[in-house]
Coordinates of C-alpha atoms in Angstrom, one line a residue:
X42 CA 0.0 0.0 0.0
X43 CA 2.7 2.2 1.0
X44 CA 4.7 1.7 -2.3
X45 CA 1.7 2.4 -4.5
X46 CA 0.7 5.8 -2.4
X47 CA 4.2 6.6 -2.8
X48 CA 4.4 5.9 -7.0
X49 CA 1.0 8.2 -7.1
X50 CA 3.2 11.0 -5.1
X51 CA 6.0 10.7 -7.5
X52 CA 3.6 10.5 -10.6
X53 CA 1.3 14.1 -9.3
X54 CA 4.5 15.6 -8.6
X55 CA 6.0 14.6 -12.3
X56 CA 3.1 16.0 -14.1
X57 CA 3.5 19.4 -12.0
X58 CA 7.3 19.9 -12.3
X59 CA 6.8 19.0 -15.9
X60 CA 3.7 21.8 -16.5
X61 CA 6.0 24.1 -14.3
X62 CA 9.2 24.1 -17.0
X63 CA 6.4 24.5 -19.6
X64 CA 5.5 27.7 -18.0
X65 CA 9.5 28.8 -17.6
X66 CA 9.7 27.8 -21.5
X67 CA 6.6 30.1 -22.3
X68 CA 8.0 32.7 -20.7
X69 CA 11.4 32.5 -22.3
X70 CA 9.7 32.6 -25.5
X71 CA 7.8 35.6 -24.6
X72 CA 10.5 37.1 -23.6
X73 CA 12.8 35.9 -26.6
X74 CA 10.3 37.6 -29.3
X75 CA 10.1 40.8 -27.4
X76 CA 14.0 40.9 -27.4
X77 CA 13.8 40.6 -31.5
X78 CA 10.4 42.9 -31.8
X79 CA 12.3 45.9 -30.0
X80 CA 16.0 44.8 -31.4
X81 CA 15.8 47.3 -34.3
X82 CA 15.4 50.5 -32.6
X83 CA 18.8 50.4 -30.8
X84 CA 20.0 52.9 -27.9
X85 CA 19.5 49.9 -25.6
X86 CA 15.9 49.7 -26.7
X87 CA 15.7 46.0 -25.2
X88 CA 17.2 46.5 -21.5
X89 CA 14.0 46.5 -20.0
X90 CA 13.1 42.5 -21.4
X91 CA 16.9 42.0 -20.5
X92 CA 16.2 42.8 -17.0
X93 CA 13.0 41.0 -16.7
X94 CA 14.9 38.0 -18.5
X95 CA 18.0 38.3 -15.6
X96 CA 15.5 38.1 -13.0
X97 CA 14.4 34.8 -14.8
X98 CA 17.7 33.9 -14.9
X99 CA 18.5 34.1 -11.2
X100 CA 16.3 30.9 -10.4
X101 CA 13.8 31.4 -8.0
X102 CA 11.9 28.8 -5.9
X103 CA 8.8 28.9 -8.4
X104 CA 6.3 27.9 -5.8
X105 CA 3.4 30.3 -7.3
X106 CA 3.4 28.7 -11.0
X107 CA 3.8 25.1 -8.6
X108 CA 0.6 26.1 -6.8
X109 CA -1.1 26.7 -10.2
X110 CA -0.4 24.1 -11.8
X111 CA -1.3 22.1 -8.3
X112 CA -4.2 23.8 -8.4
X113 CA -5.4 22.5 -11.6
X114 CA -4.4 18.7 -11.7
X115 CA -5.8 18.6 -8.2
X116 CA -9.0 20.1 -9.5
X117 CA -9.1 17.0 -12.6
X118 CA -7.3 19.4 -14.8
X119 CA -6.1 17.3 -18.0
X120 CA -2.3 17.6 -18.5
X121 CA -2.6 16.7 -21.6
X122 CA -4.7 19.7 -22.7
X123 CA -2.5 22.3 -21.2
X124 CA -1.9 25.5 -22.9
X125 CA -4.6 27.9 -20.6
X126 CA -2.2 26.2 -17.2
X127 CA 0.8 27.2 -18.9
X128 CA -0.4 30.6 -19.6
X129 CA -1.8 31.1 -15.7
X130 CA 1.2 29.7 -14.3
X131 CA 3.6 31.8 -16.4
X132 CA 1.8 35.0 -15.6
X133 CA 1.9 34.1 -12.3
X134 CA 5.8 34.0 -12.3
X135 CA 6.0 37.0 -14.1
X136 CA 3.8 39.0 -11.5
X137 CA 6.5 37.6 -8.7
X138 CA 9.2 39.5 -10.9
X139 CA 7.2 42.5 -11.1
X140 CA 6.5 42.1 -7.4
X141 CA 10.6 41.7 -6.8
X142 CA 12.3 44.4 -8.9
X143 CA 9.6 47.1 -7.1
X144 CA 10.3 45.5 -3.7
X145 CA 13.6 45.8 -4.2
X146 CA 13.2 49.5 -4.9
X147 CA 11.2 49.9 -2.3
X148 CA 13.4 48.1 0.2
X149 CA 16.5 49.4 -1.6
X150 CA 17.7 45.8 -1.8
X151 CA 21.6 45.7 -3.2
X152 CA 21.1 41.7 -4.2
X153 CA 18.4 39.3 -5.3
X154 CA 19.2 35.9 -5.6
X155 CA 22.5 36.3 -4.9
X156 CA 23.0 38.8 -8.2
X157 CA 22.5 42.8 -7.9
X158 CA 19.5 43.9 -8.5
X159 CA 17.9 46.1 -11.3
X160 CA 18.0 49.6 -9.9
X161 CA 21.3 49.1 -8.9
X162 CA 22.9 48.0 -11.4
X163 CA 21.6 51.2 -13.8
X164 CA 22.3 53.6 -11.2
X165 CA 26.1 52.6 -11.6
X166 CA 26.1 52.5 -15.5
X167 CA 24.4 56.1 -15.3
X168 CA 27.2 57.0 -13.1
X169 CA 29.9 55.4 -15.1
X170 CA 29.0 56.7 -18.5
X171 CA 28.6 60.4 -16.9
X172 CA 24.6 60.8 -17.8
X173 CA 22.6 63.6 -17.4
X174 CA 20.7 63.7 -13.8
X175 CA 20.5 62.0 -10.5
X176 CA 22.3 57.7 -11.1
X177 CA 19.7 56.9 -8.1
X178 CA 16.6 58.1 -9.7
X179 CA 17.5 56.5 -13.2
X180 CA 18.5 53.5 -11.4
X181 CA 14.8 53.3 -9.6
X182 CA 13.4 54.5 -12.8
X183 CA 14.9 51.7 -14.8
X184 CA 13.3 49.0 -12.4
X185 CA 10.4 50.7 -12.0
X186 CA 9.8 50.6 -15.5
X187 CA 11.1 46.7 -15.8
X188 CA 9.0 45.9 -13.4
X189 CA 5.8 47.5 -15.2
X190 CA 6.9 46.1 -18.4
X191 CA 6.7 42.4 -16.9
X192 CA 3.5 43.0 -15.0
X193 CA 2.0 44.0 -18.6
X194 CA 3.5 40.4 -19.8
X195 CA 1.4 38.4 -17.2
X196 CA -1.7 40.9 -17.9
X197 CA -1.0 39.7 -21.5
X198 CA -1.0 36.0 -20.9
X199 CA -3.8 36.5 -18.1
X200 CA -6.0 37.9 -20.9
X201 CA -6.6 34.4 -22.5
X202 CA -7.8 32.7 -19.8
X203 CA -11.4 31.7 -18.9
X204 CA -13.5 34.1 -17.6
X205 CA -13.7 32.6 -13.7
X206 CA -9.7 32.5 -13.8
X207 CA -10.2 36.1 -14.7
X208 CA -11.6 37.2 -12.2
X209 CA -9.1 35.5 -9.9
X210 CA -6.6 37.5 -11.4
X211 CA -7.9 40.0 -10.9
X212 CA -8.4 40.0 -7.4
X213 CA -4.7 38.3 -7.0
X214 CA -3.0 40.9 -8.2
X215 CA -5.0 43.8 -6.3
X216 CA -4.3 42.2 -3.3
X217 CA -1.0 42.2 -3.4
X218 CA -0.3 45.9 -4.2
X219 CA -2.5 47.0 -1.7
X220 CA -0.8 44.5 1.2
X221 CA 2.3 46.0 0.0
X222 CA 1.1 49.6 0.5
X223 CA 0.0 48.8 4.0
X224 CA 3.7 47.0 4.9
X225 CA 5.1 50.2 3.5
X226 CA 2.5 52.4 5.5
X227 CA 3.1 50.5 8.4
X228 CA 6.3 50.9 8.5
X229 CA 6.2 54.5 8.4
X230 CA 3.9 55.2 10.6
X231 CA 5.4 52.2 13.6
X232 CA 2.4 50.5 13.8
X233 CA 3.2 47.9 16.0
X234 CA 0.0 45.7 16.1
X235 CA 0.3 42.1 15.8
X236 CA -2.9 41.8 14.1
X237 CA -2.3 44.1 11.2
X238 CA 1.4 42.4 10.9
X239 CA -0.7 38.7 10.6
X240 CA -2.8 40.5 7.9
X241 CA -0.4 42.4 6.2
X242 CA 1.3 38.8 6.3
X243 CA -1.5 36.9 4.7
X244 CA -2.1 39.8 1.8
X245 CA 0.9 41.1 0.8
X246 CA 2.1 37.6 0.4
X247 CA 0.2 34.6 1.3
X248 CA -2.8 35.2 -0.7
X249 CA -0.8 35.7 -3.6
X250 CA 1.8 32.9 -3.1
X251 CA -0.7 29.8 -2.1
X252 CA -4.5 30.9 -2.4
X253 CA -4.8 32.5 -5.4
X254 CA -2.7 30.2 -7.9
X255 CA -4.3 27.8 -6.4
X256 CA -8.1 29.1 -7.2
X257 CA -6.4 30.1 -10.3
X258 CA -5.7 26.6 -11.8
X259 CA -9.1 25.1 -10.2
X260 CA -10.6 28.1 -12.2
X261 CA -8.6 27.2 -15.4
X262 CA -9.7 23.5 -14.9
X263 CA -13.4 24.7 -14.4
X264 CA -13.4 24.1 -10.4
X265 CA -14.9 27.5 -9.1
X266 CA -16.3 25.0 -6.1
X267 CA -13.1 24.5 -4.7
X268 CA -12.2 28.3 -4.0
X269 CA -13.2 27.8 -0.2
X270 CA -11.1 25.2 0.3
X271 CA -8.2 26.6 -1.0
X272 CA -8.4 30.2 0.2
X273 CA -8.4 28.3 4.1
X274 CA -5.3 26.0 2.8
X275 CA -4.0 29.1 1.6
X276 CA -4.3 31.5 4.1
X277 CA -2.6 29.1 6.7
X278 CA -0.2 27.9 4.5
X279 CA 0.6 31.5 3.2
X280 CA 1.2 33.0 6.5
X281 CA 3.8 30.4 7.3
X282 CA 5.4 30.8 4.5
X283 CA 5.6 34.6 5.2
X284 CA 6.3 34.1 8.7
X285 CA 9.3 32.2 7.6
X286 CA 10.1 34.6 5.3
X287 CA 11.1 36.8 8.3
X288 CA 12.4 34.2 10.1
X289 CA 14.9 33.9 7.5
X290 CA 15.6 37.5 7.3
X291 CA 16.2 37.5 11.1
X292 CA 18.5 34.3 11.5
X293 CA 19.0 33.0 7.8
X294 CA 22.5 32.6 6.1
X295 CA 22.7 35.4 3.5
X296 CA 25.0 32.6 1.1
X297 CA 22.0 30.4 1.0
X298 CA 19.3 32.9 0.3
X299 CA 20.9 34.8 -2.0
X300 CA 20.5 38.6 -0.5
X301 CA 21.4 40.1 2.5
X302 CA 20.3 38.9 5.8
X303 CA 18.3 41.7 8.3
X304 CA 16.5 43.6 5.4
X305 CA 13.5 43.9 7.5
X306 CA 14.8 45.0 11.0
X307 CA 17.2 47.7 8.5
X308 CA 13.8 49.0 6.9
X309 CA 11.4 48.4 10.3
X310 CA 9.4 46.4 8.9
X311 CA 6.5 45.8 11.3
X312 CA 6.4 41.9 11.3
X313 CA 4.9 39.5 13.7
X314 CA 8.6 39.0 14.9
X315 CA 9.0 42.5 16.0
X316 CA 5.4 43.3 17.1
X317 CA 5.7 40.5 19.2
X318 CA 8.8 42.0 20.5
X319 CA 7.6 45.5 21.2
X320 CA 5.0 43.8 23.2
X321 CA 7.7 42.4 25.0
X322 CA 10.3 44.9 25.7
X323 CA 9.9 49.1 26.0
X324 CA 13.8 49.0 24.4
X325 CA 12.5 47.9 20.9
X326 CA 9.6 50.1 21.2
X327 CA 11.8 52.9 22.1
X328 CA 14.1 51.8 19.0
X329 CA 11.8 51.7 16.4
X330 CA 10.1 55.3 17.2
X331 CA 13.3 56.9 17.9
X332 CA 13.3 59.7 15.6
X333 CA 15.5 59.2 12.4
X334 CA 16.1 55.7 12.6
X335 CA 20.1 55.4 12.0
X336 CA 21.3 52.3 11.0
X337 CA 23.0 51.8 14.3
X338 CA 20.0 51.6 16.1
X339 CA 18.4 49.2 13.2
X340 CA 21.5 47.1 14.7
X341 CA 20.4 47.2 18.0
X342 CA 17.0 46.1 16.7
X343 CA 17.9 42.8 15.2
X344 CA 20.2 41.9 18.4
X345 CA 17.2 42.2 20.4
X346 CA 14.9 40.9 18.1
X347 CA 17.7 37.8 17.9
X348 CA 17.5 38.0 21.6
X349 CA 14.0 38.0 22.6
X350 CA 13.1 34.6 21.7
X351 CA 10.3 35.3 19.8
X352 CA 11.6 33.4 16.8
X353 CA 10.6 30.5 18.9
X354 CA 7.2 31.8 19.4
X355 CA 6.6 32.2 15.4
X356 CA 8.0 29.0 15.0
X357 CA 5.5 27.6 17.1
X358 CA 2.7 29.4 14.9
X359 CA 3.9 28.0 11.8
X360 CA 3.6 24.5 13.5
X361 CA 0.3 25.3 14.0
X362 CA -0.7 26.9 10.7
X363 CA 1.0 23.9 9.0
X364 CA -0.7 21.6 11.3
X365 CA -4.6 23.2 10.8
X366 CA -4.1 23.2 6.7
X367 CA -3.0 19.4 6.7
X368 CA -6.1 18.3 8.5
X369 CA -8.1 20.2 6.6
X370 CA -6.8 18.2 3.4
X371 CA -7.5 14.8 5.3
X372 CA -11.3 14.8 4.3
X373 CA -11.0 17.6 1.4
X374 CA -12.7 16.5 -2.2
X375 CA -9.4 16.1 -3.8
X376 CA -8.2 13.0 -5.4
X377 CA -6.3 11.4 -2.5
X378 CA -2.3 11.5 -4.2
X379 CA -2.8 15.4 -4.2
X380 CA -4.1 15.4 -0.8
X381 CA -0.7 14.1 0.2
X382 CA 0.6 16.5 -2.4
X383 CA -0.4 19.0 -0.9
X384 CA 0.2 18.6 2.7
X385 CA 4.4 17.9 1.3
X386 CA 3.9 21.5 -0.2
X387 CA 3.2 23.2 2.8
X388 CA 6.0 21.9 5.1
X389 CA 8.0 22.5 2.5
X390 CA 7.6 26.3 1.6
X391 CA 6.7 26.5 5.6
X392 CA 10.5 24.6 6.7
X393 CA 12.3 26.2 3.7
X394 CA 16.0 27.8 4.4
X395 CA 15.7 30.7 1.8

């Protein structure tokens, strides 16, 4: 029994790491025609695909085109007939670069997996070739512009699908921008509430990461029943994947996750970690509305996040998050081998190292 529950895991997780490089090689031939469409004009007319193309490049775990493509063989999907999963799963990747080169601006990020990012890298060559104006702005301006220009790719490739995935879209790609907004808001204004860091959490990321490609690919494979079940799944699942985002951030080795370790504490990010900790202690309350925020005090920060054991109390949560999504599954109206599928899923983007 074991054996044949174990060739069905290996045979769902074949057909969705096979649709998954289908969806890379749609997106490299995307990409490959927009190099030759804008080739002609010169002046570096095709740096913008060229950046969206690096990104590509740089690997990437690929968990939201996984989910998608989950999403649909789970709901009966037929991988035989797959050019509409291909097309959802690709734009979903190429939302997640969009989502990357304008958190990177926004974050002011010098590395992405483990090569420099976009607005960087522009704002040197307008410095080196002497330009006209400010290297910073035409650095941001560049990746700005990269990251709009591969947003309008997945808009493209969105376009075709079926009405219901639509409409997931749709909603996918709202509720990202506007969890973004409120991390960047909350930030600024040091709101240090646990519950608006758990939503923030959910929105900005886990929505967008499990849930919604997810829904997406039932919705592809004509499944509009199963959206319940997966936005529960993906809720849990998505805020423990976010919640070991900043885990990772906190404690993580910056060689294995490709880009520098304490981005969040530097930028005072309000996560669960530090709300937590401000709840704790008046010193990282103190520290994160101390006027100015130097980047000696964003030091002090992460020592006393490292310090305050709430790590262990997030881990803990993302136990139980894990824990409620795979008993949900036990009973779900999924064919069994993706039931299992599934549950592997979330420990693994919820016990990832990067």
């Amino acid at each position: 029994m074991s054996t044949t529950r174990s060739a069905a895991s290996a045979d769902v997780r074949t057909a969705r790491e096979h649709l998954v490089r289908g969806a890379e090689q749609r997106i490299h031939r995307l990409l490959a025609a927009e190099v030759a469409k804008w080739s002609s004009l010169g002046h570096g007319s095709t740096d913008l695909v060229a950046a969206v193309q690096r990104m590509m490049d740089a690997g990437g775990k690929r968990l939201r085109p996984a989910f998608c493509v989950a999403g649909y063989l789970a709901a009966g999907g037929d991988p035989e007939r797959a050019d509409e999963i291909v097309d959802a799963a690709a734009a979903v990747e190429l939302l997640h670069v969009f989502a990357l080169i304008h958190d990177d601006v926004l974050d002011n990020s010098p590395v992405r997996r483990g090569v420099e990012t976009i607005h960087v890298t522009y704002g040197r060559e307008h410095q080196d070739r002497g330009l006209t104006g400010d290297p910073r702005r035409y650095g941001e301006g560049v990746a700005i512009l990269a990251g709009d220009l591969s947003h309008a790719y997945a808009d493209g490739l969105a376009a075709r699908l079926p009405a219901a995935a639509r409409e997931v879209w749709a909603e996918l790609r709202a509720e990202m921008i506007v969890g973004q907004f409120m991390d960047v808001r909350a930030a600024a204004e040091s709101l240090m509430d646990t519950g608006l860091a758990r939503w923030i959490a959910v929105c900005k990321s886990g929505h967008y990461t499990i849930h919604r490609p997810l829904a997406l690919g039932a919705a592809v494979a004509g499944r509009t029943d199963l959206d319940e079940l997966f936005r529960r799944y993906g809720t849990w699942v998505g805020e423990a994947f976010q919640l070991r985002d900043d885990l990772i951030d906190l404690t993580g080795d910056s060689a294995v996750t490709g880009k520098p370790t304490g981005q969040d504490t530097a930028g005072y990010k309000m996560t669960l970690l530090l709300t937590l900790a401000a709840e704790r202690d008046h010193r990282v309350r103190d520290l994160v509305r101390r006027p100015g925020r130097d980047r000696p005090a964003a030091a002090d920060l992460h020592t006393l996040l490292r310090e305050s054991g709430v790590a262990v109390q997030v881990e803990h949560l993302i136990g139980e998050l894990v824990g409620k999504a795979s008993a949900l599954l036990h009973d779900a109206p999924l064919p069994p081998p993706w039931r299992a599928e599934l549950i592997e899923m979330a420990h693994h983007v919820a016990y990832r190292d990067r």
